[in-house]
Amino acid sequence: MNNLVQVQNVSKSFGEVNAVKGVSLEIDQGKFFSLLGPSGCGKTTLLRLIAGFEIPNSGKILIDNKSMDGVEPNLRPTNMVFQNYAIFPHLNVEQNVSYGLRKKNLSKAEKDEMISQVLELVGLTGLNQRSANALSGGQKQRVALARALILKPKVLLLDEPLSALDKKLREQMQLELRHLQRAVGITFILVTHDQEEALTMSDKVAVMFDGEVEQVDSPRKLYERPASQRVASFIGDMNFINEKALETKDGLKVKSKILGDIFIPKNQVSGKLSNNKIIIGIRPEMISIITKNSDSKGLISGKITDISYFGVTTYYKIECGSNAKALSVSAQNSFGQMDYKIGETVKLKMDVNSLVGFLD
Amino acid sequence: MTRSSKYLKFFAFTYLIFLYAPALLLPIFSFNSSQIIAFPLTGFTFHWFETLLHQSTLHEALRNSLIVAVSSSVLATILGILASRSATRYDFTGKQISLTFILAPLVLPEIIVGVALLIVLMQLGLSLNLWSVVLGHTLLIMPFSILIMNSAFNNLDISLEEASMDLGENQFGTFYRIILPLVFPGIMASLLIGFTLSLDEFIIAFFLTGTDTTLPVYIWAQFRFPKKLPTTMALGTLLLVTSFILLSLSEYFRRRAVNSRSSVL
């Protein structure tokens, strides 16, 4: 598997604002790659740097081992799906889709064949003559995809393509995009601020904050072993507990008031230990409420202070100890389960293997 | 209905009467059979319109006016496209001040502009002819062209241009295939307004025209002959109708240009 796109120490600033600060990335051929981060983190700028709409102040971008220095957007092997789709309003679906074919030396029959193939691929068969203004949001999205895919780019760039769609359609398009990517085998680079979207669609995700890439990993790794507190709280929920730790040969020993005596192996800890401070992170679903009072060994007791019902799950806020922050606990709902009340005292069990430690 | 809204209606109605009633006298008297421009009307006739057909100096003036109107509106629109494009898409030092100077003829007294241009042309040793009028009119129309083209270009979503570049078109292809068709209604509006403005412009034409007179200058000259007044009225009526049609067309195009924005986003 070769690195199709290589971003080498790229920086870009707009006036005083440093949008991208020395980012390096390697993106494999044929993968679905996402740039995830809060708005203003530089992810869209990075995408536009790859597309050629922005020129880096320093650093290099290589696509298929060719330097993109001084290469105009129209000569790059990339195509882009814009956030607002940028469908040409004076052209119909077919004219929009075949826009990029003009410079290719193709016969009318070849073009027609390509157009009908790509329209079928995105599910717009028969809408060739539909005017751009008569398209729904979802259809515009498909036209934008078809228009880019018909040129068979090496890299397809997607700038928050689903953010304008309603929730149902967005979820459907997430699946469709994923299938489409596998079907055509083109490398997709998606920019999104929606962590769920990034996790469900991508082979790999780069999480960005303040113009820097904080972690590049598979969705599962990102969720289970976040490299920093920021990544952990951006992707899903996590409880953070401040503790003091002692270093041993293969991990950290922590005597916790809440969690008791625990040991966190080295590979679950990020950062270097200084002044013994550690922040322990645990996901809400890794804490379970124990109903049977049989064996209370290793269990923590706490008081429920808040309950919110979400259908699939229920979220509890549980206070363990008087001056500690309440823990978030989420439990899968099942039929006929115990109904807890606010104020009730319960026993909690933590999945110790899921703990992660963050050092300064 | 409240009292104040009644007054407002009255005010608006009176205002429109004062604005347009004098213009309506023109067609009324151009169909009146008497040579004297006064009520009561004496009878209905097409005679004055017929006499228009037999005046060769009038035909020449009309031809001159058309040449000037077409040339200056095309010239001003081309310059307007270039200026608006740079003003809406690029940032450069002196942008605001140069725009202000280009728009200045909107508020400058035409007679001052006319005299100033005359002095400059004489100093340069250039002879006065239709082309000097074209230059003067271009100067006058430019502000309107720029204002119309500015709104057309402002409505253009920049991501459309980027999408075109992204799909393999170069700058020129993008301008030809995307930008031009999308600002086309604005171009039409600018051409029509420029044409109308030039067609009935008098002061600058009066100063800069040599031996070839334009239509308004010709009309002004006709006022020396009281007998020809009804014929001039007939000519005025035709000009009024033409201007009205052209302005309605240009307004139609201008609105279409504005509407195309909502479909982009």
Coordinates of N, CA and C in Angstrom, one line a residue, chain A residues 48 51 53 72-74 78-80 82 84 86-91 99-100 102-103 133 140 147-148 151, chain B residues 157 159-171 173-174 176-179 181-182 260 263-265:
Chain A
R48 N -8.1 22.5 1.0 CA -8.0 23.4 -0.2 C -6.5 23.5 -0.6
A51 N -6.2 20.6 -2.8 CA -6.8 20.8 -4.1 C -6.1 21.8 -5.0
F53 N -6.3 25.2 -4.2 CA -6.9 26.6 -4.2 C -6.2 27.5 -3.2
E72 N -1.5 24.2 -10.9 CA -2.8 24.8 -10.8 C -3.9 23.7 -10.5
P73 N -5.0 24.2 -9.8 CA -6.0 23.2 -9.5 C -6.6 22.4 -10.7
N74 N -6.6 23.1 -11.8 CA -7.2 22.4 -13.0 C -6.2 21.3 -13.6
T78 N -6.9 15.8 -8.7 CA -7.9 15.8 -7.6 C -9.2 16.4 -8.1
N79 N -10.3 16.0 -7.5 CA -11.5 16.7 -7.7 C -12.2 16.9 -6.4
M80 N -13.1 17.9 -6.4 CA -13.6 18.3 -5.1 C -15.2 18.3 -5.1
F82 N -17.9 20.4 -3.2 CA -17.9 21.6 -2.4 C -19.0 21.5 -1.3
N84 N -21.2 23.7 -0.5 CA -22.5 24.1 -1.0 C -22.8 23.5 -2.4
A86 N -21.9 23.8 -5.3 CA -21.4 24.6 -6.4 C -21.9 24.0 -7.7
I87 N -23.1 23.6 -7.8 CA -23.7 23.1 -9.0 C -23.9 24.4 -9.9
F88 N -23.5 24.2 -11.2 CA -23.6 25.4 -12.1 C -25.1 25.6 -12.4
P89 N -25.6 26.8 -12.0 CA -27.1 27.0 -12.0 C -27.7 27.1 -13.4
H90 N -26.8 27.5 -14.4 CA -27.4 27.7 -15.7 C -27.3 26.4 -16.6
L91 N -26.8 25.3 -16.0 CA -26.7 24.1 -16.8 C -27.6 23.0 -16.2
Y99 N -19.2 18.5 -17.5 CA -18.5 19.7 -17.6 C -17.0 19.5 -17.8
G100 N -16.4 18.6 -17.1 CA -15.0 18.4 -17.1 C -14.5 17.5 -18.3
R102 N -14.9 18.2 -21.5 CA -14.7 18.9 -22.7 C -13.3 18.8 -23.3
K103 N -12.3 18.9 -22.3 CA -10.9 18.9 -22.7 C -10.4 17.5 -23.1
N133 N -31.7 24.1 -11.0 CA -32.5 24.8 -9.9 C -33.6 23.9 -9.4
K140 N -28.5 17.5 -5.5 CA -27.4 18.4 -5.9 C -26.1 17.7 -5.4
R147 N -20.2 14.6 -11.0 CA -19.4 15.5 -11.8 C -17.9 15.3 -11.5
A148 N -17.5 15.0 -10.3 CA -16.2 14.8 -9.9 C -15.7 13.4 -10.3
L151 N -14.5 12.1 -13.9 CA -13.1 12.4 -14.3 C -12.1 11.4 -13.8
Chain B
D157 N -21.2 33.2 -6.9 CA -20.6 32.4 -5.8 C -19.2 32.0 -6.3
S159 N -17.3 29.7 -5.3 CA -17.1 28.3 -5.4 C -17.5 27.8 -6.7
L160 N -18.3 28.5 -7.5 CA -18.6 28.0 -8.9 C -17.4 28.1 -9.7
E161 N -16.6 29.2 -9.5 CA -15.4 29.4 -10.3 C -14.4 28.3 -9.9
E162 N -14.3 28.1 -8.6 CA -13.4 27.1 -8.1 C -13.7 25.7 -8.6
A163 N -15.0 25.4 -8.6 CA -15.5 24.1 -9.1 C -15.1 24.0 -10.6
S164 N -15.2 25.0 -11.4 CA -14.9 24.9 -12.8 C -13.4 24.7 -13.0
M165 N -12.6 25.4 -12.2 CA -11.1 25.2 -12.2 C -10.8 23.8 -11.8
D166 N -11.5 23.3 -10.7 CA -11.3 22.0 -10.2 C -11.6 20.9 -11.2
L167 N -12.6 21.2 -12.1 CA -13.0 20.2 -13.1 C -12.1 20.3 -14.4
G168 N -11.1 21.1 -14.3 CA -10.1 21.1 -15.4 C -10.1 22.3 -16.3
E169 N -11.0 23.2 -16.1 CA -11.0 24.4 -16.9 C -9.9 25.4 -16.5
N170 N -9.3 26.1 -17.4 CA -8.4 27.2 -17.0 C -9.2 28.5 -16.8
Q171 N -8.4 29.6 -16.5 CA -9.1 30.8 -16.1 C -10.0 31.3 -17.3
G173 N -11.3 29.6 -19.8 CA -12.5 28.7 -20.0 C -13.6 28.9 -18.9
T174 N -13.1 29.2 -17.7 CA -14.0 29.4 -16.6 C -14.8 30.7 -16.8
Y176 N -15.4 32.1 -19.7 CA -16.3 31.9 -20.8 C -17.5 31.0 -20.5
R177 N -17.3 29.9 -19.8 CA -18.3 28.9 -19.6 C -19.2 29.2 -18.4
I178 N -18.6 29.8 -17.4 CA -19.3 30.0 -16.1 C -19.7 31.5 -15.8
I179 N -18.6 32.3 -15.8 CA -18.9 33.7 -15.3 C -19.7 34.4 -16.3
P181 N -21.9 33.5 -18.8 CA -23.4 33.2 -18.9 C -24.1 33.7 -17.6
L182 N -23.4 33.6 -16.4 CA -24.1 33.9 -15.2 C -24.3 35.4 -15.0
S260 N -31.0 35.1 -10.1 CA -30.1 33.9 -10.3 C -29.3 33.6 -9.0
S263 N -30.8 30.8 -6.7 CA -30.7 29.5 -7.2 C -29.3 28.9 -6.9
V264 N -28.4 29.8 -6.8 CA -27.0 29.3 -6.6 C -26.8 28.7 -5.2
L265 N -27.4 29.4 -4.3 CA -27.2 29.0 -2.9 C -28.3 28.0 -2.4

